[in-house]
PDB file of C-alpha atoms and ligand atoms in Angstrom:
ATOM      1  CA  UNK A  27     169.590  -8.261-107.797  1.00 76.00           C
ATOM      2  CA  UNK A  28     170.644 -10.875-105.086  1.00 84.00           C
ATOM      3  CA  UNK A  29     168.495 -11.800-102.157  1.00 90.00           C
ATOM      4  CA  UNK A  30     168.831 -15.157-100.026  1.00 91.00           C
ATOM      5  CA  UNK A  31     165.523 -16.524 -99.097  1.00 94.00           C
ATOM      6  CA  UNK A  32     165.010 -15.965 -95.326  1.00 95.00           C
ATOM      7  CA  UNK A  33     163.553 -19.149 -93.544  1.00 94.00           C
ATOM      8  CA  UNK A  34     162.476 -16.984 -90.710  1.00 96.00           C
ATOM      9  CA  UNK A  35     160.133 -14.974 -92.740  1.00 97.00           C
ATOM     10  CA  UNK A  36     158.680 -18.015 -94.470  1.00 96.00           C
ATOM     11  CA  UNK A  37     160.197 -16.906 -97.977  1.00 97.00           C
ATOM     12  CA  UNK A  38     159.463 -19.603-100.544  1.00 96.00           C
ATOM     13  CA  UNK A  39     159.176 -17.865-103.811  1.00 97.00           C
ATOM     14  CA  UNK A  40     156.984 -18.692-106.830  1.00 96.00           C
ATOM     15  CA  UNK A  41     158.232 -18.920-110.119  1.00 89.00           C
ATOM     16  CA  UNK A  42     155.452 -20.414-112.398  1.00 95.00           C
ATOM     17  CA  UNK A  43     153.592 -17.349-114.189  1.00 96.00           C
ATOM     18  CA  UNK A  44     150.900 -19.530-115.566  1.00 97.00           C
ATOM     19  CA  UNK A  45     149.932 -20.760-111.903  1.00 98.00           C
ATOM     20  CA  UNK A  46     150.278 -16.989-110.616  1.00 98.00           C
ATOM     21  CA  UNK A  47     147.979 -15.545-113.345  1.00 97.00           C
ATOM     22  CA  UNK A  48     145.497 -18.447-113.064  1.00 98.00           C
ATOM     23  CA  UNK A  49     145.216 -17.689-109.081  1.00 98.00           C
ATOM     24  CA  UNK A  50     144.796 -14.004-109.792  1.00 98.00           C
ATOM     25  CA  UNK A  51     141.961 -14.610-112.638  1.00 98.00           C
ATOM     26  CA  UNK A  52     140.118 -17.111-110.385  1.00 98.00           C
ATOM     27  CA  UNK A  53     140.308 -14.573-107.729  1.00 98.00           C
ATOM     28  CA  UNK A  54     137.944 -12.294-109.800  1.00 98.00           C
ATOM     29  CA  UNK A  55     139.432  -8.885-108.442  1.00 98.00           C
ATOM     30  CA  UNK A  56     139.003  -6.817-111.487  1.00 98.00           C
ATOM     31  CA  UNK A  57     137.980  -3.268-110.324  1.00 97.00           C
ATOM     32  CA  UNK A  58     138.402  -4.040-106.768  1.00 98.00           C
ATOM     33  CA  UNK A  59     140.564  -2.936-104.107  1.00 98.00           C
ATOM     34  CA  UNK A  60     143.219  -5.807-103.292  1.00 98.00           C
ATOM     35  CA  UNK A  61     145.457  -6.494-100.317  1.00 99.00           C
ATOM     36  CA  UNK A  62     148.609  -8.727-100.857  1.00 99.00           C
ATOM     37  CA  UNK A  63     150.496 -10.054 -97.703  1.00 98.00           C
ATOM     38  CA  UNK A  64     154.127 -10.538 -98.515  1.00 98.00           C
ATOM     39  CA  UNK A  65     154.485  -9.635-102.235  1.00 98.00           C
ATOM     40  CA  UNK A  66     158.345 -10.945-101.789  1.00 98.00           C
ATOM     41  CA  UNK A  67     160.068 -10.443-105.191  1.00 97.00           C
ATOM     42  CA  UNK A  68     156.780  -9.362-106.672  1.00 98.00           C
ATOM     43  CA  UNK A  69     155.813 -12.630-108.538  1.00 97.00           C
ATOM     44  CA  UNK A  70     152.225 -12.476-107.660  1.00 98.00           C
ATOM     45  CA  UNK A  71     152.248  -8.573-107.430  1.00 98.00           C
ATOM     46  CA  UNK A  72     152.883  -8.181-111.041  1.00 98.00           C
ATOM     47  CA  UNK A  73     149.652  -9.832-112.044  1.00 98.00           C
ATOM     48  CA  UNK A  74     147.525  -8.164-108.946  1.00 98.00           C
ATOM     49  CA  UNK A  75     148.903  -4.624-110.118  1.00 98.00           C
ATOM     50  CA  UNK A  76     147.618  -5.633-113.613  1.00 98.00           C
ATOM     51  CA  UNK A  77     144.049  -6.858-112.796  1.00 98.00           C
ATOM     52  CA  UNK A  78     143.103  -4.922-109.523  1.00 98.00           C
ATOM     53  CA  UNK A  79     141.734  -1.333-109.255  1.00 98.00           C
ATOM     54  CA  UNK A  80     144.160  -0.663-106.424  1.00 98.00           C
ATOM     55  CA  UNK A  81     146.699  -2.933-104.639  1.00 98.00           C
ATOM     56  CA  UNK A  82     148.061  -2.324-100.989  1.00 98.00           C
ATOM     57  CA  UNK A  83     150.796  -5.070-100.222  1.00 98.00           C
ATOM     58  CA  UNK A  84     152.380  -5.254 -96.815  1.00 98.00           C
ATOM     59  CA  UNK A  85     155.976  -6.906 -96.865  1.00 98.00           C
ATOM     60  CA  UNK A  86     157.914  -7.371 -93.437  1.00 98.00           C
ATOM     61  CA  UNK A  87     161.274  -7.612 -95.197  1.00 98.00           C
ATOM     62  CA  UNK A  88     162.702  -4.347 -96.273  1.00 98.00           C
ATOM     63  CA  UNK A  89     165.585  -6.071 -98.155  1.00 97.00           C
ATOM     64  CA  UNK A  90     163.167  -6.998-100.965  1.00 98.00           C
ATOM     65  CA  UNK A  91     162.626  -3.222-101.732  1.00 98.00           C
ATOM     66  CA  UNK A  92     164.796  -3.203-104.839  1.00 97.00           C
ATOM     67  CA  UNK A  93     162.826  -6.091-106.295  1.00 98.00           C
ATOM     68  CA  UNK A  94     159.355  -4.200-105.575  1.00 98.00           C
ATOM     69  CA  UNK A  95     160.410  -0.604-106.484  1.00 98.00           C
ATOM     70  CA  UNK A  96     158.980  -1.204-110.094  1.00 98.00           C
ATOM     71  CA  UNK A  97     155.475  -2.160-108.811  1.00 98.00           C
ATOM     72  CA  UNK A  98     155.338   0.596-106.219  1.00 98.00           C
ATOM     73  CA  UNK A  99     156.119   3.134-108.842  1.00 98.00           C
ATOM     74  CA  UNK A 100     152.675   2.334-110.537  1.00 98.00           C
ATOM     75  CA  UNK A 101     149.655   4.593-109.723  1.00 98.00           C
ATOM     76  CA  UNK A 102     147.557   1.837-108.530  1.00 98.00           C
ATOM     77  CA  UNK A 103     150.093   0.256-106.332  1.00 98.00           C
ATOM     78  CA  UNK A 104     151.210   0.951-102.635  1.00 98.00           C
ATOM     79  CA  UNK A 105     153.827  -1.165-100.878  1.00 98.00           C
ATOM     80  CA  UNK A 106     154.232  -0.886 -97.115  1.00 98.00           C
ATOM     81  CA  UNK A 107     156.909  -2.405 -95.194  1.00 98.00           C
ATOM     82  CA  UNK A 108     155.224  -3.475 -92.186  1.00 98.00           C
ATOM     83  CA  UNK A 109     154.315  -6.455 -90.221  1.00 98.00           C
ATOM     84  CA  UNK A 110     150.657  -7.515 -91.481  1.00 98.00           C
ATOM     85  CA  UNK A 111     149.802  -9.097 -88.128  1.00 98.00           C
ATOM     86  CA  UNK A 112     150.237  -5.561 -86.550  1.00 98.00           C
ATOM     87  CA  UNK A 113     148.730  -3.330 -89.121  1.00 98.00           C
ATOM     88  CA  UNK A 114     145.289  -1.761 -88.638  1.00 97.00           C
ATOM     89  CA  UNK A 115     143.317  -2.602 -91.692  1.00 96.00           C
ATOM     90  CA  UNK A 116     141.507   0.325 -93.466  1.00 92.00           C
ATOM     91  CA  UNK A 117     137.786   0.512 -93.659  1.00 95.00           C
ATOM     92  CA  UNK A 118     136.103  -0.309 -97.017  1.00 97.00           C
ATOM     93  CA  UNK A 119     135.831  -3.501 -99.047  1.00 98.00           C
ATOM     94  CA  UNK A 120     139.044  -5.424 -99.661  1.00 98.00           C
ATOM     95  CA  UNK A 121     139.895  -8.653-101.512  1.00 98.00           C
ATOM     96  CA  UNK A 122     143.120 -10.565-100.261  1.00 99.00           C
ATOM     97  CA  UNK A 123     145.306 -12.658-102.420  1.00 99.00           C
ATOM     98  CA  UNK A 124     148.537 -14.106-100.864  1.00 98.00           C
ATOM     99  CA  UNK A 125     150.972 -16.830-101.066  1.00 98.00           C
ATOM    100  CA  UNK A 126     151.144 -16.764 -97.264  1.00 98.00           C
ATOM    101  CA  UNK A 127     154.257 -17.084 -95.158  1.00 98.00           C
ATOM    102  CA  UNK A 128     153.415 -20.519 -93.487  1.00 96.00           C
ATOM    103  CA  UNK A 129     154.659 -19.706 -89.895  1.00 97.00           C
ATOM    104  CA  UNK A 130     151.997 -17.382 -89.324  1.00 98.00           C
ATOM    105  CA  UNK A 131     149.043 -18.917 -91.378  1.00 98.00           C
ATOM    106  CA  UNK A 132     146.493 -19.262 -88.239  1.00 97.00           C
ATOM    107  CA  UNK A 133     146.905 -15.650 -86.905  1.00 98.00           C
ATOM    108  CA  UNK A 134     146.715 -14.151 -90.444  1.00 98.00           C
ATOM    109  CA  UNK A 135     143.570 -16.364 -91.200  1.00 98.00           C
ATOM    110  CA  UNK A 136     141.805 -15.248 -87.803  1.00 97.00           C
ATOM    111  CA  UNK A 137     142.793 -11.603 -88.635  1.00 98.00           C
ATOM    112  CA  UNK A 138     141.041 -11.822 -92.100  1.00 98.00           C
ATOM    113  CA  UNK A 139     138.021 -13.611 -90.703  1.00 98.00           C
ATOM    114  CA  UNK A 140     137.471 -11.245 -87.884  1.00 96.00           C
ATOM    115  CA  UNK A 141     138.072  -7.811 -89.961  1.00 97.00           C
ATOM    116  CA  UNK A 142     134.721  -6.998 -91.645  1.00 96.00           C
ATOM    117  CA  UNK A 143     136.438  -4.917 -94.428  1.00 98.00           C
ATOM    118  CA  UNK A 144     138.042  -8.236 -95.675  1.00 98.00           C
ATOM    119  CA  UNK A 145     135.354  -9.727 -98.219  1.00 98.00           C
ATOM    120  CA  UNK A 146     137.099 -12.475 -99.894  1.00 98.00           C
ATOM    121  CA  UNK A 147     140.697 -14.038 -99.564  1.00 99.00           C
ATOM    122  CA  UNK A 148     142.461 -16.515-101.958  1.00 99.00           C
ATOM    123  CA  UNK A 149     145.394 -17.979 -99.929  1.00 99.00           C
ATOM    124  CA  UNK A 150     148.197 -20.289-100.797  1.00 98.00           C
ATOM    125  CA  UNK A 151     148.727 -22.297 -97.617  1.00 98.00           C
ATOM    126  CA  UNK A 152     150.121 -25.694 -96.672  1.00 98.00           C
ATOM    127  CA  UNK A 153     148.011 -28.390 -98.225  1.00 98.00           C
ATOM    128  CA  UNK A 154     147.715 -30.386 -94.735  1.00 98.00           C
ATOM    129  CA  UNK A 155     146.423 -27.131 -93.213  1.00 98.00           C
ATOM    130  CA  UNK A 156     143.906 -26.674 -96.204  1.00 98.00           C
ATOM    131  CA  UNK A 157     142.698 -30.307 -95.652  1.00 98.00           C
ATOM    132  CA  UNK A 158     142.064 -29.427 -91.935  1.00 98.00           C
ATOM    133  CA  UNK A 159     140.224 -26.283 -92.541  1.00 98.00           C
ATOM    134  CA  UNK A 160     137.843 -27.822 -94.912  1.00 98.00           C
ATOM    135  CA  UNK A 161     137.095 -30.995 -93.273  1.00 98.00           C
ATOM    136  CA  UNK A 162     133.518 -32.092 -92.433  1.00 98.00           C
ATOM    137  CA  UNK A 163     132.212 -34.186 -89.542  1.00 98.00           C
ATOM    138  CA  UNK A 164     133.464 -37.744 -88.904  1.00 97.00           C
ATOM    139  CA  UNK A 165     136.674 -37.003 -91.024  1.00 97.00           C
ATOM    140  CA  UNK A 166     139.900 -37.498 -89.266  1.00 95.00           C
ATOM    141  CA  UNK A 167     141.049 -33.698 -89.949  1.00 97.00           C
ATOM    142  CA  UNK A 168     137.807 -32.192 -88.774  1.00 98.00           C
ATOM    143  CA  UNK A 169     138.472 -29.834 -85.931  1.00 97.00           C
ATOM    144  CA  UNK A 170     137.646 -26.494 -84.028  1.00 97.00           C
ATOM    145  CA  UNK A 171     139.109 -24.489 -86.711  1.00 97.00           C
ATOM    146  CA  UNK A 172     137.250 -26.133 -89.512  1.00 98.00           C
ATOM    147  CA  UNK A 173     133.997 -25.160 -87.839  1.00 98.00           C
ATOM    148  CA  UNK A 174     135.286 -21.548 -87.330  1.00 98.00           C
ATOM    149  CA  UNK A 175     136.159 -21.092 -90.867  1.00 98.00           C
ATOM    150  CA  UNK A 176     132.799 -22.564 -92.118  1.00 97.00           C
ATOM    151  CA  UNK A 177     131.161 -20.161 -89.683  1.00 98.00           C
ATOM    152  CA  UNK A 178     132.491 -16.992 -91.216  1.00 98.00           C
ATOM    153  CA  UNK A 179     132.628 -18.010 -94.817  1.00 98.00           C
ATOM    154  CA  UNK A 180     132.010 -20.273 -97.808  1.00 98.00           C
ATOM    155  CA  UNK A 181     135.168 -21.866 -98.198  1.00 98.00           C
ATOM    156  CA  UNK A 182     136.663 -24.267-100.881  1.00 98.00           C
ATOM    157  CA  UNK A 183     140.052 -25.233-102.434  1.00 98.00           C
ATOM    158  CA  UNK A 184     140.772 -23.419-105.557  1.00 98.00           C
ATOM    159  CA  UNK A 185     143.770 -25.725-106.364  1.00 98.00           C
ATOM    160  CA  UNK A 186     146.567 -27.948-105.202  1.00 98.00           C
ATOM    161  CA  UNK A 187     150.021 -26.752-105.854  1.00 98.00           C
ATOM    162  CA  UNK A 188     152.935 -29.001-106.036  1.00 96.00           C
ATOM    163  CA  UNK A 189     156.025 -27.981-103.949  1.00 96.00           C
ATOM    164  CA  UNK A 190     158.307 -27.963-106.796  1.00 96.00           C
ATOM    165  CA  UNK A 191     156.628 -24.724-108.078  1.00 96.00           C
ATOM    166  CA  UNK A 192     158.467 -22.732-105.066  1.00 96.00           C
ATOM    167  CA  UNK A 193     162.049 -21.516-104.801  1.00 95.00           C
ATOM    168  CA  UNK A 194     163.506 -23.060-102.321  1.00 95.00           C
ATOM    169  CA  UNK A 195     161.458 -26.174-102.366  1.00 96.00           C
ATOM    170  CA  UNK A 196     159.791 -26.404 -99.255  1.00 95.00           C
ATOM    171  CA  UNK A 197     159.196 -29.814 -97.474  1.00 94.00           C
ATOM    172  CA  UNK A 198     155.433 -29.653 -97.711  1.00 96.00           C
ATOM    173  CA  UNK A 199     152.611 -29.280-100.524  1.00 97.00           C
ATOM    174  CA  UNK A 200     150.565 -26.425-101.002  1.00 98.00           C
ATOM    175  CA  UNK A 201     146.858 -25.623-101.813  1.00 98.00           C
ATOM    176  CA  UNK A 202     145.226 -22.495-102.538  1.00 98.00           C
ATOM    177  CA  UNK A 203     142.214 -22.196-100.140  1.00 98.00           C
ATOM    178  CA  UNK A 204     139.247 -19.614-101.288  1.00 98.00           C
ATOM    179  CA  UNK A 205     137.252 -17.722 -98.745  1.00 98.00           C
ATOM    180  CA  UNK A 206     134.046 -15.885 -99.546  1.00 98.00           C
ATOM    181  CA  UNK A 207     133.012 -14.330 -96.307  1.00 98.00           C
ATOM    182  CA  UNK A 208     129.177 -14.013 -95.474  1.00 98.00           C
ATOM    183  CA  UNK A 209     127.802 -10.496 -95.120  1.00 95.00           C
ATOM    184  CA  UNK A 210     126.166 -11.247 -91.913  1.00 93.00           C
ATOM    185  CA  UNK A 211     127.298 -13.237 -88.938  1.00 93.00           C
ATOM    186  CA  UNK A 212     125.017 -16.021 -88.005  1.00 95.00           C
ATOM    187  CA  UNK A 213     125.004 -15.315 -84.055  1.00 97.00           C
ATOM    188  CA  UNK A 214     124.797 -11.839 -82.139  1.00 92.00           C
ATOM    189  CA  UNK A 215     127.909 -10.925 -79.902  1.00 91.00           C
ATOM    190  CA  UNK A 216     127.240 -12.819 -76.762  1.00 93.00           C
ATOM    191  CA  UNK A 217     126.110 -16.274 -78.247  1.00 95.00           C
ATOM    192  CA  UNK A 218     128.959 -15.854 -80.742  1.00 96.00           C
ATOM    193  CA  UNK A 219     131.349 -15.672 -78.015  1.00 96.00           C
ATOM    194  CA  UNK A 220     129.731 -18.626 -76.441  1.00 96.00           C
ATOM    195  CA  UNK A 221     129.765 -20.539 -79.945  1.00 97.00           C
ATOM    196  CA  UNK A 222     133.591 -20.079 -80.037  1.00 97.00           C
ATOM    197  CA  UNK A 223     134.103 -21.062 -76.333  1.00 96.00           C
ATOM    198  CA  UNK A 224     132.081 -24.489 -76.806  1.00 97.00           C
ATOM    199  CA  UNK A 225     133.674 -25.420 -80.113  1.00 98.00           C
ATOM    200  CA  UNK A 226     137.279 -24.957 -78.526  1.00 97.00           C
ATOM    201  CA  UNK A 227     136.484 -26.559 -75.704  1.00 97.00           C
ATOM    202  CA  UNK A 228     134.636 -29.448 -77.412  1.00 98.00           C
ATOM    203  CA  UNK A 229     137.881 -30.429 -79.457  1.00 97.00           C
ATOM    204  CA  UNK A 230     140.116 -29.855 -76.602  1.00 96.00           C
ATOM    205  CA  UNK A 231     140.903 -33.646 -76.331  1.00 95.00           C
ATOM    206  CA  UNK A 232     139.604 -35.173 -79.505  1.00 90.00           C
ATOM    207  CA  UNK A 233     139.405 -38.946 -77.940  1.00 90.00           C
ATOM    208  CA  UNK A 234     137.160 -37.634 -75.112  1.00 96.00           C
ATOM    209  CA  UNK A 235     133.334 -37.185 -75.302  1.00 97.00           C
ATOM    210  CA  UNK A 236     131.829 -33.927 -75.684  1.00 97.00           C
ATOM    211  CA  UNK A 237     130.313 -34.219 -72.148  1.00 97.00           C
ATOM    212  CA  UNK A 238     133.944 -34.936 -70.729  1.00 97.00           C
ATOM    213  CA  UNK A 239     135.542 -32.088 -72.506  1.00 97.00           C
ATOM    214  CA  UNK A 240     132.866 -29.674 -71.644  1.00 96.00           C
ATOM    215  CA  UNK A 241     132.988 -30.784 -68.055  1.00 96.00           C
ATOM    216  CA  UNK A 242     136.456 -30.421 -67.638  1.00 95.00           C
ATOM    217  CA  UNK A 243     137.230 -27.250 -69.703  1.00 94.00           C
ATOM    218  CA  UNK A 244     134.426 -25.438 -68.529  1.00 91.00           C
ATOM    219  CA  UNK A 245     134.040 -26.837 -64.948  1.00 91.00           C
ATOM    220  CA  UNK A 246     130.444 -27.699 -65.185  1.00 93.00           C
ATOM    221  CA  UNK A 247     129.286 -30.998 -63.316  1.00 95.00           C
ATOM    222  CA  UNK A 248     129.356 -34.020 -65.614  1.00 96.00           C
ATOM    223  CA  UNK A 249     125.546 -34.911 -64.758  1.00 96.00           C
ATOM    224  CA  UNK A 250     124.484 -31.423 -65.571  1.00 96.00           C
ATOM    225  CA  UNK A 251     126.348 -31.165 -68.923  1.00 96.00           C
ATOM    226  CA  UNK A 252     125.135 -34.871 -69.956  1.00 97.00           C
ATOM    227  CA  UNK A 253     121.489 -33.739 -68.956  1.00 96.00           C
ATOM    228  CA  UNK A 254     122.047 -30.428 -71.118  1.00 96.00           C
ATOM    229  CA  UNK A 255     123.262 -32.514 -73.992  1.00 97.00           C
ATOM    230  CA  UNK A 256     120.394 -35.000 -73.839  1.00 97.00           C
ATOM    231  CA  UNK A 257     117.903 -32.152 -73.768  1.00 97.00           C
ATOM    232  CA  UNK A 258     119.407 -31.134 -77.182  1.00 96.00           C
ATOM    233  CA  UNK A 259     119.212 -34.641 -78.624  1.00 97.00           C
ATOM    234  CA  UNK A 260     122.854 -35.666 -78.060  1.00 98.00           C
ATOM    235  CA  UNK A 261     124.034 -38.730 -76.062  1.00 97.00           C
ATOM    236  CA  UNK A 262     126.559 -38.944 -73.606  1.00 96.00           C
ATOM    237  CA  UNK A 263     128.919 -41.021 -75.848  1.00 97.00           C
ATOM    238  CA  UNK A 264     128.883 -38.321 -78.663  1.00 97.00           C
ATOM    239  CA  UNK A 265     132.212 -36.873 -79.715  1.00 97.00           C
ATOM    240  CA  UNK A 266     133.041 -33.442 -81.003  1.00 98.00           C
ATOM    241  CA  UNK A 267     134.097 -34.894 -84.477  1.00 97.00           C
ATOM    242  CA  UNK A 268     130.833 -36.321 -84.975  1.00 97.00           C
ATOM    243  CA  UNK A 269     128.906 -32.833 -84.612  1.00 98.00           C
ATOM    244  CA  UNK A 270     128.137 -30.337 -87.600  1.00 98.00           C
ATOM    245  CA  UNK A 271     128.465 -26.578 -87.326  1.00 98.00           C
ATOM    246  CA  UNK A 272     124.695 -26.036 -87.154  1.00 97.00           C
ATOM    247  CA  UNK A 273     124.521 -28.305 -84.043  1.00 98.00           C
ATOM    248  CA  UNK A 274     127.282 -26.147 -82.245  1.00 98.00           C
ATOM    249  CA  UNK A 275     125.217 -23.008 -83.192  1.00 98.00           C
ATOM    250  CA  UNK A 276     122.063 -24.706 -81.535  1.00 97.00           C
ATOM    251  CA  UNK A 277     123.970 -25.590 -78.543  1.00 97.00           C
ATOM    252  CA  UNK A 278     125.502 -21.964 -78.108  1.00 97.00           C
ATOM    253  CA  UNK A 279     122.026 -20.392 -78.577  1.00 96.00           C
ATOM    254  CA  UNK A 280     120.597 -22.399 -75.661  1.00 96.00           C
ATOM    255  CA  UNK A 281     123.734 -22.556 -73.501  1.00 94.00           C
ATOM    256  CA  UNK A 282     122.392 -21.820 -69.847  1.00 87.00           C
ATOM    257  CA  UNK A 283     125.761 -21.244 -68.244  1.00 82.00           C
ATOM    258  CA  UNK A 284     128.202 -18.351 -67.945  1.00 76.00           C
ATOM    259  CA  UNK A 285     131.434 -18.825 -69.922  1.00 68.00           C
TER     260      UNK A 285
HETATM  261  N1  SAM B  19     154.423 -13.508-102.683  1.00 95.14           N
HETATM  262  C1  SAM B  19     155.809 -14.020-103.106  1.00 95.14           C
HETATM  263  C2  SAM B  19     155.669 -15.177-103.819  1.00 95.14           C
HETATM  264  O1  SAM B  19     154.568 -15.627-104.147  1.00 95.14           O
HETATM  265  O2  SAM B  19     156.715 -15.462-104.606  1.00 95.14           O
HETATM  266  C3  SAM B  19     156.425 -14.251-101.649  1.00 95.14           C
HETATM  267  C4  SAM B  19     155.757 -15.398-100.802  1.00 95.14           C
HETATM  268  S1  SAM B  19     156.608 -16.085 -99.341  1.00 95.14           S
HETATM  269  C5  SAM B  19     155.877 -17.624 -99.340  1.00 95.14           C
HETATM  270  C6  SAM B  19     155.933 -15.080 -98.027  1.00 95.14           C
HETATM  271  C7  SAM B  19     156.252 -13.568 -98.089  1.00 95.14           C
HETATM  272  O3  SAM B  19     155.682 -12.991 -96.805  1.00 95.14           O
HETATM  273  C8  SAM B  19     157.867 -13.241 -97.831  1.00 95.14           C
HETATM  274  O4  SAM B  19     158.072 -12.260 -98.873  1.00 95.14           O
HETATM  275  C9  SAM B  19     157.955 -12.755 -96.371  1.00 95.14           C
HETATM  276  O5  SAM B  19     159.001 -11.992 -96.271  1.00 95.14           O
HETATM  277  C10 SAM B  19     156.674 -12.147 -96.000  1.00 95.14           C
HETATM  278  N2  SAM B  19     156.322 -12.100 -94.673  1.00 95.14           N
HETATM  279  C11 SAM B  19     156.725 -12.680 -93.809  1.00 95.14           C
HETATM  280  N3  SAM B  19     156.117 -12.330 -92.528  1.00 95.14           N
HETATM  281  C12 SAM B  19     155.242 -11.319 -92.779  1.00 95.14           C
HETATM  282  C13 SAM B  19     154.447 -10.447 -92.025  1.00 95.14           C
HETATM  283  N4  SAM B  19     154.493 -10.594 -90.897  1.00 95.14           N
HETATM  284  N5  SAM B  19     153.914  -9.486 -92.630  1.00 95.14           N
HETATM  285  C14 SAM B  19     154.093  -9.228 -93.911  1.00 95.14           C
HETATM  286  N6  SAM B  19     154.935  -9.950 -94.737  1.00 95.14           N
HETATM  287  C15 SAM B  19     155.626 -11.008 -94.229  1.00 95.14           C
END
């Protein structure tokens, strides 16, 4: 079987069986319903099929069918040739294990966080992206998305992965990010919306103060923003990168303006 890896689909295939099995074991999927995004030539699929109760894998590239037929033939495996971004995910409890196509890491991550039926995810992503997602206040990589991930889930690095373990060898190193979602959201619908708006606005221009970003992005008078922040114990000089998630949550809860 011949398949020339397609760059446009982010195809970098894994070859190291020890690494693949280790990821599957550390994902604790025994007896569970599992979703794989981008099975490729089936490197990870073979172990997922072995350990999971049931596996649904979504692959965008139909030309990979000859590699995947042997897994699709198993009773507990279902391979669908669909774009994962576009599929409606089923109801129930699902656990995702995937070596992601890096060009769509962010939309996939948001889909997994926002879909309640997804309970955990083990995701191979770019190492630098993993650093950003796991960053904490006052670290250079700390950003709106670090806070959003933390809001939905307990997240940690399962392992770093050297680029040489992929074919073709990509230009970046990788890491496996582990996400274990909380059963309940911290905020209710309206304040949750406000929380996301504030967090995104706060980091709009990282060098600017929180007061300036909120003033400019949300169109509120500067003096008013400063008064509001001071009432919450925050100075007019503070920057978003110094503020932890819980403080952003408090701001969303008492936010007096329309978004
Ligand atoms: N799991 C395989 C492995 O570990 O060797 C392949 C991983 S490769 C990094 C990413 C895979 O995702 C490719 O097979 C690619 O065709 C597939 N893919 C890319 N975009 C996709 C999408 N929107 N929906 C589903 N699969 C996609």
